GROMACS .gro file of C-alpha atoms in nm:
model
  381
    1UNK     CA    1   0.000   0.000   0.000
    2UNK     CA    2   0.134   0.317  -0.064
    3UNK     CA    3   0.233   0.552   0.191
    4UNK     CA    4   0.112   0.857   0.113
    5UNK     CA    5  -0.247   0.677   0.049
    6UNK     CA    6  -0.232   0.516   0.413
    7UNK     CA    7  -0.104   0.830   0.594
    8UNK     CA    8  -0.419   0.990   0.403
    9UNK     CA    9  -0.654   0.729   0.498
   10UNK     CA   10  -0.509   0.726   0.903
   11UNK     CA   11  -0.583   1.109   0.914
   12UNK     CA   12  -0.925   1.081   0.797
   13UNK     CA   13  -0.972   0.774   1.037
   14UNK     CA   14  -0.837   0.990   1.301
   15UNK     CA   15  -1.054   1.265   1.215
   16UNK     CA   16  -1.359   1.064   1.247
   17UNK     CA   17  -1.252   0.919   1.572
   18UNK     CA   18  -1.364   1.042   1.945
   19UNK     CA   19  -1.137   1.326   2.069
   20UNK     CA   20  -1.006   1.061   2.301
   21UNK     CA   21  -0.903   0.801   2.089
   22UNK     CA   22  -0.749   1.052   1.818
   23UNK     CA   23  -0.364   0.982   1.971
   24UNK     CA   24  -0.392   0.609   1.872
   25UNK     CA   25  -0.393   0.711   1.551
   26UNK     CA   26  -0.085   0.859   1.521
   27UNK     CA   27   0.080   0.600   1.745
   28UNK     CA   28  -0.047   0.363   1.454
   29UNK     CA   29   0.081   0.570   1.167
   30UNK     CA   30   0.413   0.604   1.376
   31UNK     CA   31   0.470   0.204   1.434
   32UNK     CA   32   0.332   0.155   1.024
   33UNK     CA   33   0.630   0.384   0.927
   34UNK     CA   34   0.884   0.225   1.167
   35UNK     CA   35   0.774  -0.130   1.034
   36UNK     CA   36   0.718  -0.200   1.400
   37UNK     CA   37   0.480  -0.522   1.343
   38UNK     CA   38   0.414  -0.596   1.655
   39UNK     CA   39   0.369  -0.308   1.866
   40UNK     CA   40   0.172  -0.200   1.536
   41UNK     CA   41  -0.080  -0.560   1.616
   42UNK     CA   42  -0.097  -0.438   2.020
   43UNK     CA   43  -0.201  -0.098   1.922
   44UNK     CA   44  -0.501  -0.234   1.703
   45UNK     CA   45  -0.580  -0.498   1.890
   46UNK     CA   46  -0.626  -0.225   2.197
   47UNK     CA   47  -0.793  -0.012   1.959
   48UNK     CA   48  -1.051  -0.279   1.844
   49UNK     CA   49  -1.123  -0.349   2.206
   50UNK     CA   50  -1.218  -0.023   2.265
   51UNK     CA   51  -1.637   0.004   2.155
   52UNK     CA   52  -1.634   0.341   2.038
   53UNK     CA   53  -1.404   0.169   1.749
   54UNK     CA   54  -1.701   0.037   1.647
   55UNK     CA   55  -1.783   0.155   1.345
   56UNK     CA   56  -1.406   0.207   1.223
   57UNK     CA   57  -1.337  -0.135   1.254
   58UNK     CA   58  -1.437  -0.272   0.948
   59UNK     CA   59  -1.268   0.030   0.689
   60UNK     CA   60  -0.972  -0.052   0.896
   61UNK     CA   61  -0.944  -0.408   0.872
   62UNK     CA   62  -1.031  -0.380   0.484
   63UNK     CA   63  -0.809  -0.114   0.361
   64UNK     CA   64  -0.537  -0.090   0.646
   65UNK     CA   65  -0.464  -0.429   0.784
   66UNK     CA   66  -0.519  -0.648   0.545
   67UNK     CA   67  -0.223  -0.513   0.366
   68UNK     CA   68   0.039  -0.599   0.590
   69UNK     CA   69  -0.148  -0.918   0.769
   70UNK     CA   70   0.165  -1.147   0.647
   71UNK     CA   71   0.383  -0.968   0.873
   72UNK     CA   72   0.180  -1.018   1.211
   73UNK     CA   73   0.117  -1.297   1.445
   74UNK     CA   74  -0.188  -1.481   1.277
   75UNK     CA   75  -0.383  -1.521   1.539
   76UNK     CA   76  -0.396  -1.138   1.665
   77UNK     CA   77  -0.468  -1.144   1.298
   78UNK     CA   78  -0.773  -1.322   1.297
   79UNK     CA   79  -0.892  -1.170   1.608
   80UNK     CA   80  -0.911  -0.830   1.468
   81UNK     CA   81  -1.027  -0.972   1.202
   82UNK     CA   82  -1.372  -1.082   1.462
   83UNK     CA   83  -1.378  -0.781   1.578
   84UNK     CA   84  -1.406  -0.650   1.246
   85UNK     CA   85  -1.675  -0.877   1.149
   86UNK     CA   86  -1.925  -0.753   1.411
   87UNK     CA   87  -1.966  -0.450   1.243
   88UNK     CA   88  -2.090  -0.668   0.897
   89UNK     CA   89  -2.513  -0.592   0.808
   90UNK     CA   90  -2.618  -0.902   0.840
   91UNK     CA   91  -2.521  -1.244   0.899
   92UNK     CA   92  -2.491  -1.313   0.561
   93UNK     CA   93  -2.210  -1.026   0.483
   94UNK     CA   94  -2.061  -1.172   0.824
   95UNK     CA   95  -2.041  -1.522   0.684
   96UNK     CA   96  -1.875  -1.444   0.369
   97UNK     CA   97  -1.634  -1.194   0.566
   98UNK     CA   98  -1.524  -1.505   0.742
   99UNK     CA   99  -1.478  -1.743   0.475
  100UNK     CA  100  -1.277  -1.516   0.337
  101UNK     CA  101  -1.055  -1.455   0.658
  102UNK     CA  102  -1.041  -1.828   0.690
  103UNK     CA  103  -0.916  -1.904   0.334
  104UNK     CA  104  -0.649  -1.621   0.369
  105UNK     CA  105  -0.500  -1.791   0.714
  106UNK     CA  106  -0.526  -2.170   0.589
  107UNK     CA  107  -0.153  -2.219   0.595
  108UNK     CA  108   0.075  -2.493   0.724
  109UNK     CA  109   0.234  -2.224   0.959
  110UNK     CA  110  -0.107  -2.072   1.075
  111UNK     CA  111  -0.353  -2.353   1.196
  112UNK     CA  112  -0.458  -2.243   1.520
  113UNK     CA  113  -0.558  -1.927   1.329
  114UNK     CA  114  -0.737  -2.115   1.103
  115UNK     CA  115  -0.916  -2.330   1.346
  116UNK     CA  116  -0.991  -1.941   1.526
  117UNK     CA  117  -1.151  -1.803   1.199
  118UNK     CA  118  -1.332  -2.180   1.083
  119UNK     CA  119  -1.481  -2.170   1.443
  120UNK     CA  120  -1.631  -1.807   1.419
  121UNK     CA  121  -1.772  -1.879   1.080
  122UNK     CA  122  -1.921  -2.192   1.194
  123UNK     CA  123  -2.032  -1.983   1.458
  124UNK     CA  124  -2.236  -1.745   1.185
  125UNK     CA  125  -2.397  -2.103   0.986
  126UNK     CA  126  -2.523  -2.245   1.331
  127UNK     CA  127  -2.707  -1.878   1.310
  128UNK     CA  128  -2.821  -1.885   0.977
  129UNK     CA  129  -2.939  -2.274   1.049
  130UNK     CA  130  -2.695  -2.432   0.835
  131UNK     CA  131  -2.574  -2.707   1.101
  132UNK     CA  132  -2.486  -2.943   0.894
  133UNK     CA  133  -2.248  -2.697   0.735
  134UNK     CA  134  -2.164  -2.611   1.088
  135UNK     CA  135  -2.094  -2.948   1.244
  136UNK     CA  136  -1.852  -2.987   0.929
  137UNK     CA  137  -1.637  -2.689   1.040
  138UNK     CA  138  -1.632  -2.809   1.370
  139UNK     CA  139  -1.541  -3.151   1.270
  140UNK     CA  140  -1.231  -3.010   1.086
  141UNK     CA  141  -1.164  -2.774   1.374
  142UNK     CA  142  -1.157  -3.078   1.611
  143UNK     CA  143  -0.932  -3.291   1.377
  144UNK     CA  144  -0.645  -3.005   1.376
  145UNK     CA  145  -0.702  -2.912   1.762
  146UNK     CA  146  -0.664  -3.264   1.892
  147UNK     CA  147  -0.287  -3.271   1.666
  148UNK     CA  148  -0.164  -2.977   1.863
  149UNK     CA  149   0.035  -3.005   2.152
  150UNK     CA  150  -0.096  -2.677   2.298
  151UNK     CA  151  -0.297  -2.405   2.152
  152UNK     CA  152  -0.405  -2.094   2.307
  153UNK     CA  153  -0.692  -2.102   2.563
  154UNK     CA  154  -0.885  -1.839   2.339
  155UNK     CA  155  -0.947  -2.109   2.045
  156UNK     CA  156  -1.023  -2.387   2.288
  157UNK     CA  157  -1.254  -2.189   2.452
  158UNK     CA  158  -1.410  -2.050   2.117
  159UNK     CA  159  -1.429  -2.410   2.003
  160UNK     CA  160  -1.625  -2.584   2.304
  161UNK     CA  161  -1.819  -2.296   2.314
  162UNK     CA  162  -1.971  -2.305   1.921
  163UNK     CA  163  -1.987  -2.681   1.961
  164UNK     CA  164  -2.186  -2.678   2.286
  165UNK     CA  165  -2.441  -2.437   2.069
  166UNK     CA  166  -2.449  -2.702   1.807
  167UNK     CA  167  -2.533  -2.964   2.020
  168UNK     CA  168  -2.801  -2.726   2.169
  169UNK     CA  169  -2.983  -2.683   1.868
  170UNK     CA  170  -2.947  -3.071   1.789
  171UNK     CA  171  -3.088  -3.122   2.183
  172UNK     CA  172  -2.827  -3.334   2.228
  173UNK     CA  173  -2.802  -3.264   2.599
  174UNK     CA  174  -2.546  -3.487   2.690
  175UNK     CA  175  -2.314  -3.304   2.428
  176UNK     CA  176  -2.391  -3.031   2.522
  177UNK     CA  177  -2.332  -3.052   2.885
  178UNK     CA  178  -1.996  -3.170   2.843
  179UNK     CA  179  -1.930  -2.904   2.569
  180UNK     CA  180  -2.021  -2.619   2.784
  181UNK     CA  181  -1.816  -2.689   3.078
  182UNK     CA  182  -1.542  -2.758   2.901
  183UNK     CA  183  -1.620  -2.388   2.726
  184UNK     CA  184  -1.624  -2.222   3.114
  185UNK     CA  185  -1.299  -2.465   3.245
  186UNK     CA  186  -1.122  -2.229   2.905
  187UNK     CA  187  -1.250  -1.890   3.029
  188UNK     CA  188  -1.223  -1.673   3.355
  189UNK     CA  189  -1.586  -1.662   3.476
  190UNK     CA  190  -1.503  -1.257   3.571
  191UNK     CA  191  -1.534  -1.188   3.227
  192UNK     CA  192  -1.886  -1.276   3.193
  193UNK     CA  193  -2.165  -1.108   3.268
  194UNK     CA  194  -2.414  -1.164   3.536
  195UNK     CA  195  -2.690  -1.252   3.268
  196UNK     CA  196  -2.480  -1.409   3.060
  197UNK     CA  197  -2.369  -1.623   3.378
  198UNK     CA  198  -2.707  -1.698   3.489
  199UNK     CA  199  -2.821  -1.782   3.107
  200UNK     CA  200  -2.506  -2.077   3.105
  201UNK     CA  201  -2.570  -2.209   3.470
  202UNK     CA  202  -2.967  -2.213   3.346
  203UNK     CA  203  -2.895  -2.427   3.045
  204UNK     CA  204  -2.645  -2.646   3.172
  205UNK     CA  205  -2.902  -2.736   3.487
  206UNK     CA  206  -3.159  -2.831   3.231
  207UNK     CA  207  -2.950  -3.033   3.056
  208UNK     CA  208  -2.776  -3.189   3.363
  209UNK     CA  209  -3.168  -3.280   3.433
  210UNK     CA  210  -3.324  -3.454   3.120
  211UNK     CA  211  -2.997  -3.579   2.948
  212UNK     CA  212  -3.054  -3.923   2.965
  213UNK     CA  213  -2.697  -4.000   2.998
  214UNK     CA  214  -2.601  -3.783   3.268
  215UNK     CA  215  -2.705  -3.886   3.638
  216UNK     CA  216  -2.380  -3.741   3.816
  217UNK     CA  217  -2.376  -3.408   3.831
  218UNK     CA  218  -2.064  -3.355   4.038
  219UNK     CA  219  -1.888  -3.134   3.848
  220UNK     CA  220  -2.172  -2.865   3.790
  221UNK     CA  221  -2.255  -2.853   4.177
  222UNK     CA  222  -1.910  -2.742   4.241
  223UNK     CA  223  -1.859  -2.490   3.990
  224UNK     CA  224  -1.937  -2.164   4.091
  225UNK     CA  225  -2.130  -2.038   3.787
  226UNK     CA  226  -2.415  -2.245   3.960
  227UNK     CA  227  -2.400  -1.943   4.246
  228UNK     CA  228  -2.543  -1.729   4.008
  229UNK     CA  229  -2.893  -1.896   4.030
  230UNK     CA  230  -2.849  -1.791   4.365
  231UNK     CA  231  -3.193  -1.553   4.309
  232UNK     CA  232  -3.548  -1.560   4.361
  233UNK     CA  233  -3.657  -1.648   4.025
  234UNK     CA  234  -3.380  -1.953   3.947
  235UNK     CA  235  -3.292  -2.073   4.328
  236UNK     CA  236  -3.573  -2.365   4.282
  237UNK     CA  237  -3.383  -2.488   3.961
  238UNK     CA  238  -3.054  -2.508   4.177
  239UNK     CA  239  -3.233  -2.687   4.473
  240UNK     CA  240  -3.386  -2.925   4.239
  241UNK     CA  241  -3.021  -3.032   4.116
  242UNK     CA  242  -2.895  -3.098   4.443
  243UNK     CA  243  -3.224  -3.278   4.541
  244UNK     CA  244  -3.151  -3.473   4.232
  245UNK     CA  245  -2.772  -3.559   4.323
  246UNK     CA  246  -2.917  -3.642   4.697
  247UNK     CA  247  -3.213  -3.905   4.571
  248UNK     CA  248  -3.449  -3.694   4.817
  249UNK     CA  249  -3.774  -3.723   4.692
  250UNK     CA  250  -3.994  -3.531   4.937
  251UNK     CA  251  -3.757  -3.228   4.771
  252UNK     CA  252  -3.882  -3.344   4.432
  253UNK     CA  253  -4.216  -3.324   4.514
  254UNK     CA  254  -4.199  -3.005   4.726
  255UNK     CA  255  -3.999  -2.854   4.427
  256UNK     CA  256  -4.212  -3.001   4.173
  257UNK     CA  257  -4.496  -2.754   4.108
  258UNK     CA  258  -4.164  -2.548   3.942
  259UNK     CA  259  -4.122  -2.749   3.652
  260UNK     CA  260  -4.368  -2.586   3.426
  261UNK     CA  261  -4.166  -2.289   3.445
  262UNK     CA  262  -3.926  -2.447   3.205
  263UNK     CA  263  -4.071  -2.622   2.883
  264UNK     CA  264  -3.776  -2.855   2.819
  265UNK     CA  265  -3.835  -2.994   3.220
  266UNK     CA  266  -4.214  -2.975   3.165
  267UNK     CA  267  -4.189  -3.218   2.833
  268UNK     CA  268  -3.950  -3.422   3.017
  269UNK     CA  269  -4.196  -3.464   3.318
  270UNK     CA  270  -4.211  -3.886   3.350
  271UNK     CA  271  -3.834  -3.922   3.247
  272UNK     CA  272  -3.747  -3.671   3.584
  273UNK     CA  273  -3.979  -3.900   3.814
  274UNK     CA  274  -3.781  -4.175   3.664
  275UNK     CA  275  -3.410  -4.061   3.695
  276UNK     CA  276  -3.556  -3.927   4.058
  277UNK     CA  277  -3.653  -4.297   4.155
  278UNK     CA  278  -3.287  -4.410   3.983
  279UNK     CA  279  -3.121  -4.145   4.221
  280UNK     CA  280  -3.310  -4.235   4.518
  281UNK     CA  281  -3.193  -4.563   4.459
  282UNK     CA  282  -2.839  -4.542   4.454
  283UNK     CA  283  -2.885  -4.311   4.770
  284UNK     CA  284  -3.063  -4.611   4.920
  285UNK     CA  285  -2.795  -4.826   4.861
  286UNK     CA  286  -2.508  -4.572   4.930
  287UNK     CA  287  -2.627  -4.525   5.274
  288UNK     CA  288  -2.602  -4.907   5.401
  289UNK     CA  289  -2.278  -5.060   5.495
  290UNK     CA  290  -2.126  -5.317   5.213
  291UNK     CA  291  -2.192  -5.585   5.398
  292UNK     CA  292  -2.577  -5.464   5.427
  293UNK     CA  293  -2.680  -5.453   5.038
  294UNK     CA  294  -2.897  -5.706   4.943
  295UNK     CA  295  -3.252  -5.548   4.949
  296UNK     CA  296  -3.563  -5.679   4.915
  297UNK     CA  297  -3.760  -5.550   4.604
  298UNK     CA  298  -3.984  -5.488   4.899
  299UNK     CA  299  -3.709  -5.222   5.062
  300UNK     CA  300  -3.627  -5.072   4.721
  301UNK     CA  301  -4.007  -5.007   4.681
  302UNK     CA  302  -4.019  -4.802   4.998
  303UNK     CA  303  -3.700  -4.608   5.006
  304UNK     CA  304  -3.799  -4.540   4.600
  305UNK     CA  305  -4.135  -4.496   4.592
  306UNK     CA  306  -4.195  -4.708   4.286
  307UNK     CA  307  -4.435  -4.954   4.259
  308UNK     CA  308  -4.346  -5.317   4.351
  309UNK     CA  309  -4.404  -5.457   3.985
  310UNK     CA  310  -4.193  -5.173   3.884
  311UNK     CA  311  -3.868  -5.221   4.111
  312UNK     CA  312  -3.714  -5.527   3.914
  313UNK     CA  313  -3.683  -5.274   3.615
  314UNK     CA  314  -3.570  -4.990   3.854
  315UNK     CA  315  -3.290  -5.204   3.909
  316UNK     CA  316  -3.194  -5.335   3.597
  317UNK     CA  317  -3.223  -4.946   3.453
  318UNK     CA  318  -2.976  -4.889   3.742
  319UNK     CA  319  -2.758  -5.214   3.664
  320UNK     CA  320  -2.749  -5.130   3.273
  321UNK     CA  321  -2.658  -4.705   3.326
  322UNK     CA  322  -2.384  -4.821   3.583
  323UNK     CA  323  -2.505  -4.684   3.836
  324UNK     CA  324  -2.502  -5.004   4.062
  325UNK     CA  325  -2.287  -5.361   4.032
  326UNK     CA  326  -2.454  -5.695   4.155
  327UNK     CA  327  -2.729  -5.924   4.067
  328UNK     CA  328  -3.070  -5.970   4.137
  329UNK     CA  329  -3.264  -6.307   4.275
  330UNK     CA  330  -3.570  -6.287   4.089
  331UNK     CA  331  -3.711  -6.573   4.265
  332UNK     CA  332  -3.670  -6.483   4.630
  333UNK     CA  333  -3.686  -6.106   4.479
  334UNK     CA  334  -3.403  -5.964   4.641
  335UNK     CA  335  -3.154  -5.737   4.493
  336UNK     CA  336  -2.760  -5.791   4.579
  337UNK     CA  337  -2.589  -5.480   4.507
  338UNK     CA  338  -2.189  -5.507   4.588
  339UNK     CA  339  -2.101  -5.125   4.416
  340UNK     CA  340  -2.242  -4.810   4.349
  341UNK     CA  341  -2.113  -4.537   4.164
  342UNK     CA  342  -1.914  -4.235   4.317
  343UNK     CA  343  -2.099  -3.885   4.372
  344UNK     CA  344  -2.033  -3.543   4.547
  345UNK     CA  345  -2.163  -3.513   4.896
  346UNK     CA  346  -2.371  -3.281   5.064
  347UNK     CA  347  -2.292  -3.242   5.406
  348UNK     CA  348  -2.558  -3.406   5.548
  349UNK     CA  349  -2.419  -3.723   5.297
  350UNK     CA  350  -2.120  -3.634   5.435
  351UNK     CA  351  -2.237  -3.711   5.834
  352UNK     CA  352  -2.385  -4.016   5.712
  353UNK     CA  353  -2.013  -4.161   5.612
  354UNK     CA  354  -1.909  -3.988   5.925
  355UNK     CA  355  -2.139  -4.171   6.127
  356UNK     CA  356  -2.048  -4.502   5.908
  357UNK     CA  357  -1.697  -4.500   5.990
  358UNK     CA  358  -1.733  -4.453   6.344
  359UNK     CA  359  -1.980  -4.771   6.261
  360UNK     CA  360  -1.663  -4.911   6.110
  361UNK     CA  361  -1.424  -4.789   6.430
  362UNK     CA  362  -1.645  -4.933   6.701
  363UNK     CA  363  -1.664  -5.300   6.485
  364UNK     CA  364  -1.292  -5.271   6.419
  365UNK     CA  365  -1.213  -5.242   6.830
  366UNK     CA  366  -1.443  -5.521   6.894
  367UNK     CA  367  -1.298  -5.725   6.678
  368UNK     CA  368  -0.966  -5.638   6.861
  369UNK     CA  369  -1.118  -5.686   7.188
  370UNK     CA  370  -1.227  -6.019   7.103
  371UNK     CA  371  -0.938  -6.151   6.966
  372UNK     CA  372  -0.731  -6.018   7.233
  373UNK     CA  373  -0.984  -6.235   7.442
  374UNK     CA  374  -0.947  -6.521   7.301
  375UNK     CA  375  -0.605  -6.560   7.197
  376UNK     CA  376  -0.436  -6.491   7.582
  377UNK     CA  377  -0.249  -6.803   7.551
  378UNK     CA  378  -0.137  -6.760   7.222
  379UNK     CA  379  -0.012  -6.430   7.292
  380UNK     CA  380   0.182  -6.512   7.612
  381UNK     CA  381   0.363  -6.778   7.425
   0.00000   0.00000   0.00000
């Protein structure tokens, strides 16, 4: 580009800019005639961040940075690039911005940039309800990502999150659950805000709830984005999940009259009663010693709830999710459970074990007492 045409083109930029902003423009020109790349990239990418940039984003991108992008760090590249592309009319314009910015950083050298861009556009199809088109990008995102060694946090996190709004519009909750924690384990949850944090913790809960292929929801509990339905309209949503991880049915039904705030829970209403039951079963059997787990179908049917002609499926639902090891007696209808799979305690869980291993202690010194007893002789020879 000529210099004479860009100096032209920064003072006109700079004369359209906010009084305050006006100095980065001849900071830019400076670095552009010094050749100074990458103080040049910081300077933009500052600038870009700033929102009354707005609307000079795109003129700059097009007729300024574009025509020294081979000199820069291609990913700083590509995010001005995003920036830039906000400012597009539609999603349409947006979409073919990007597909151009993605063609221009395909290069051997450049992946992680291309991944960056391939993600955004993706991004823009899963908008325009082109997933198939979508779940293609993502595909070949997730074929390059999983060859790197290490990437930079930004494209993870811009990766899990597109693909955890795929698999939300596919209502693959599952996929998506997994997707979108992975999204918030790449981001610093400062950044986001309180809406936006409350929107995430929403969806994930409902998902945690009617995926049928979730029924540990450990690592959700813990993470502290589920503080932010910490409010009068969402706290029911959060009690329900812990009622859930607890088995505690008299919270299910106290909580229940809530569902039919959400649609998704509301449509799921018989599968909720049924992973409720599941959960109350494994609590059932998490709460006796290992030596006190075989249980009557009779037993299951009052710690669950369920209907006696119902409790031999219970427990094969249970045996087949892997929620529970052991074996049933059909005949003398009695279930022998000999596992059951790991979950996060609440602290009344917690004094349960507690009072267990004291359970445990007092046996244990028995035992000792007993054998001391009875083997005097042996020990004085």
């Amino acid at each position: 580009m000529d210099p004479e045409a860009v100096a032209n083109f920064l003072s006109e930029q700079r004369e359209n800019a906010p009084e305050d902003l006006q100095q980065s423009f001849l900071t830019i020109e400076d670095y552009w005639d010094r050749k100074l790349w990458h103080q040049l990239t910081d300077v933009l990418v500052e600038y870009f961040n700033t929102p009354d940039s707005a609307s000079q984003r795109l003129p700059l991108f097009r007729r300024f940075i574009l025509s020294f992008s081979e000199k820069i760090n291609q990913l700083k590249f590509v995010s001005l690039g995003l920036q830039a592309a906000t400012q597009c009319s539609d999603d349409q314009e947006r979409l073919s911005f990007l597909t151009d910015l993605t063609t221009k950083v395909n290069k051997p050298a450049s992946q992680d940039a291309y991944v960056y861009a391939l993600v955004a556009a993706s991004d823009v199809k899963l908008r325009l309800l082109d997933l198939a088109g979508a779940r293609k990008d993502l595909d070949t995102a997730e074929s390059i990502l999983d060859g790197f060694d290490s990437v930079e946090t930004e494209v993870h996190a811009s990766f899990y999150r597109t693909n955890a709004g795929y698999y939300q519009a596919k209502a693959e909750f599952g996929s998506y659950y997994k997707n979108a924690l992975l999204y918030l384990a790449c981001i610093d949850l400062k950044t986001l805000t309180l809406e936006d944090a409350q929107s995430r913790a929403y969806d994930l809960s409902i998902a945690a709830l009617i995926s049928d292929s979730i029924y540990n929801f450990g690592e959700l509990l813990l993470h502290p984005i589920l503080d932010s339905l910490n409010t009068p309209e969402h706290s029911w949503l959060r009690d329900l999940l812990f009622a859930f991880n607890r088995g505690d049915l008299n919270a299910y039904n106290v909580l229940e009259d809530n569902i039919s705030k959400a649609p998704l829970l509301d449509e799921h209403k018989t599968f909720l009663w049924q992973k409720i039951s599941l959960a109350a079963l494994t609590e059932a059997v998490f709460r006796r010693p290992p030596h006190d787990r075989a249980m009557t179908f009779q037993t299951v049917s009052q710690e669950t709830k369920v209907q006696p002609h119902e409790i031999e499926i219970l427990i094969m639902k249970a045996l087949s999710l892997g929620l529970l090891k052991g074996s049933i007696d059909q005949v003398a209808e009695v279930a022998r459970i000999n596992w059951v799979q790991p979950k996060v305690l609440d602290m009344k869980q917690i004094d349960n074990m507690r009072l267990r291993l004291k359970d445990w202690d007092s046996s244990v010194n028995q035992l000792g007492n007993w054998i001391e007893g009875v083997g005097k002789d042996v020990w004085a020879a």
